[in-house]
Coordinates of C-alpha atoms in Angstrom, one line a residue:
A574 CA 96.9 132.1 78.5
D575 CA 96.2 128.4 78.2
A576 CA 99.7 127.3 78.8
Q577 CA 99.5 128.8 81.5
N578 CA 95.5 127.5 83.3
A579 CA 96.9 124.1 81.2
V580 CA 100.1 124.1 83.9
Y581 CA 98.7 125.9 86.5
R582 CA 96.1 123.0 86.7
G583 CA 98.4 120.4 86.2
M584 CA 100.9 121.7 89.2
R585 CA 97.8 123.0 91.3
N586 CA 96.7 119.1 91.5
A587 CA 100.1 117.7 91.9
L588 CA 100.8 119.7 94.2
G589 CA 96.8 118.5 95.8
I590 CA 97.8 114.9 95.2
L591 CA 100.8 115.2 96.9
L592 CA 101.1 117.5 99.4
P593 CA 98.3 115.7 101.8
A594 CA 100.4 112.3 100.9
V595 CA 103.4 113.7 103.6
Y596 CA 100.9 113.7 106.9
L597 CA 100.4 110.1 105.5
A598 CA 104.2 109.5 106.0
F599 CA 104.7 111.7 109.2
I600 CA 102.7 109.3 110.8
P601 CA 104.6 106.0 110.8
A602 CA 107.9 107.9 110.8
R603 CA 107.0 109.9 114.1
F604 CA 105.9 106.0 115.3
L605 CA 109.4 105.2 114.8
L606 CA 111.5 108.1 115.8
M607 CA 109.7 108.1 119.4
R608 CA 110.9 104.3 119.7
W609 CA 114.2 105.5 118.3
L610 CA 114.7 108.7 120.3
P611 CA 112.0 108.3 122.9
Q612 CA 113.9 111.3 124.4
Y613 CA 112.6 114.0 121.7
A614 CA 108.6 112.8 122.7
M615 CA 107.9 116.4 123.2
S616 CA 109.5 117.4 119.5
L617 CA 107.9 115.0 117.9
Q618 CA 104.5 115.8 119.2
A619 CA 105.1 119.7 118.5
M620 CA 105.8 118.2 114.7
I621 CA 102.1 117.7 114.1
L622 CA 100.8 121.1 114.5
M623 CA 104.4 122.2 112.5
L624 CA 104.0 120.1 109.3
P625 CA 100.6 121.9 108.4
I626 CA 102.6 125.3 107.8
C627 CA 105.1 123.0 105.5
V628 CA 102.3 122.2 103.7
Y629 CA 100.9 124.8 103.4
D630 CA 104.0 127.1 103.1
G631 CA 105.3 124.9 100.4
K632 CA 102.5 125.3 98.1
M633 CA 102.3 129.3 98.7
N634 CA 105.6 128.7 97.6
L635 CA 105.8 126.2 95.0
L636 CA 102.0 127.8 93.7
C637 CA 100.8 130.9 93.8
N638 CA 104.1 132.9 94.4
T639 CA 105.5 131.9 91.2
Y640 CA 101.7 132.9 89.5
F641 CA 101.6 136.0 91.2
K642 CA 105.1 137.0 90.5
V643 CA 105.1 135.4 86.1
L644 CA 101.9 137.6 85.9
R645 CA 103.4 140.3 87.5
K646 CA 101.5 141.1 90.4
E647 CA 104.2 142.1 92.8
R648 CA 102.4 144.3 94.5
L649 CA 99.5 142.2 95.5
L650 CA 101.6 139.1 97.2
L651 CA 103.5 141.9 99.3
T652 CA 100.0 143.1 100.4
I653 CA 99.0 139.4 101.2
N654 CA 102.4 139.0 103.3
L655 CA 102.2 142.1 105.3
A656 CA 98.7 141.2 105.9
S657 CA 99.6 137.7 107.2
M658 CA 102.4 139.5 108.9
L659 CA 100.4 141.4 110.8
A660 CA 98.1 138.7 111.7
S661 CA 100.5 136.5 112.9
V662 CA 101.7 138.8 115.4
L663 CA 98.5 139.7 116.6
L664 CA 97.0 136.3 116.9
C665 CA 100.6 135.1 118.6
A666 CA 100.5 137.7 120.8
I667 CA 96.9 136.8 121.5
A668 CA 98.0 133.3 121.6
A669 CA 101.5 133.9 124.4
Y670 CA 100.1 136.7 126.4
G671 CA 96.6 135.8 126.3
V672 CA 96.5 131.9 126.4
R673 CA 99.7 131.9 127.9
E674 CA 100.5 128.1 125.7
I675 CA 102.5 127.6 123.1
D676 CA 100.5 125.0 121.0
A677 CA 98.1 128.0 121.0
V678 CA 100.9 130.2 119.5
V679 CA 102.2 127.3 116.9
L680 CA 98.2 126.6 115.9
S681 CA 98.0 130.5 115.5
C682 CA 100.9 130.4 112.7
V683 CA 98.9 127.5 111.3
M684 CA 96.0 129.2 110.8
V685 CA 97.7 132.1 109.0
V686 CA 99.8 130.3 107.0
A687 CA 97.0 128.2 105.8
G688 CA 95.1 131.3 105.8
R689 CA 97.5 133.3 103.6
S690 CA 97.5 130.0 101.4
V691 CA 93.8 130.1 100.7
F692 CA 93.0 133.2 100.0
S693 CA 95.9 133.6 97.9
E694 CA 95.3 130.2 95.6
L695 CA 91.1 131.6 95.7
R696 CA 92.8 135.2 94.2
L697 CA 95.8 133.0 91.7
A698 CA 92.5 130.9 90.3
G699 CA 89.9 133.6 90.0
M700 CA 92.6 135.4 87.6
L701 CA 93.0 132.4 86.0
G702 CA 89.4 131.5 85.9
C703 CA 90.2 128.7 87.7
H704 CA 87.6 127.5 90.1
V705 CA 89.4 125.7 93.7
G706 CA 87.0 125.9 96.8
T707 CA 85.8 122.9 96.8
K708 CA 89.7 121.4 96.3
L709 CA 90.4 124.0 98.9
I710 CA 88.0 122.8 101.5
Q711 CA 89.0 118.8 100.9
E712 CA 92.3 120.0 101.5
G713 CA 91.8 122.1 104.5
A714 CA 89.0 119.0 105.5
L715 CA 92.2 116.4 105.3
T716 CA 94.8 118.7 107.3
M717 CA 91.7 119.5 110.4
I718 CA 91.5 115.4 110.1
F719 CA 95.3 114.7 110.2
L720 CA 95.8 117.3 113.0
L721 CA 92.8 115.8 115.6
S722 CA 94.0 112.4 114.6
A723 CA 97.6 112.7 114.7
W724 CA 97.5 114.8 118.3
F725 CA 94.8 112.5 120.5
L726 CA 95.3 108.8 118.7
P727 CA 97.7 106.3 119.1
S728 CA 99.7 106.3 115.9
A729 CA 98.0 103.1 114.5
A730 CA 94.5 104.5 114.9
A731 CA 95.7 107.9 114.0
F732 CA 97.6 106.1 110.4
L733 CA 94.4 104.7 109.4
T734 CA 91.7 107.3 110.5
Y735 CA 94.1 109.3 108.4
L736 CA 94.6 106.7 105.6
A737 CA 90.7 106.2 105.6
A738 CA 90.4 110.3 104.8
Y739 CA 93.4 110.3 101.8
S740 CA 91.6 107.3 100.1
I741 CA 88.3 109.2 100.0
Y742 CA 89.7 112.1 98.6
L743 CA 92.2 110.0 96.7
L744 CA 88.5 108.9 94.8
A745 CA 86.8 112.3 95.2
N746 CA 89.7 113.4 93.2
R747 CA 90.1 110.6 90.6
S748 CA 90.4 112.5 87.6
A749 CA 93.2 114.6 89.2
C750 CA 95.1 111.0 90.4
T751 CA 94.8 109.9 86.4
S752 CA 95.9 113.4 85.3
L753 CA 99.0 113.3 87.3
A754 CA 99.6 109.5 86.7
G755 CA 99.7 110.6 82.9
S756 CA 102.4 113.1 83.7
V757 CA 104.6 111.1 85.3
R758 CA 104.7 108.5 82.6
R759 CA 105.2 111.1 80.0
L760 CA 108.5 112.4 82.0
L761 CA 109.3 108.7 82.6
H762 CA 109.3 108.0 78.4

């Protein structure tokens, strides 16, 4: 059990540090792609909304799904996935038929995928006796800062805004950064 907790903390810290960096890399990549392929500007704008789905779903698959299966909590995983599916159908229907806006449909998907990941992490952390509430709030705030800055600000301002927020996040979680750096050093030697 202690080994499971240690591996969980290590994986959770690594994903918590590395996955938000994807947002940072996306902003200059989008800027370059918009210059290179201007006909895809609308698709690249939509990618702003899709990227949090990739980040939250990636964390869910790498961390929560794996641990729920190791802990033999497949039934809980099924329940979470079914509830997420129902929530997605409901919210997407409201967005599609009520709001009639494709961005609202995608945003409802983001909310469901993020909600599933957060709920799963809270359940998993509770089973393992870990506390992740503060980190989940910080990661949610980073996602919101990314969404708002990338959607509404020019690329340079969005990049600097998110870079400042991510830097503050890294400073607030410097022990996780140090732990991750130590793990990487041990792997390389």
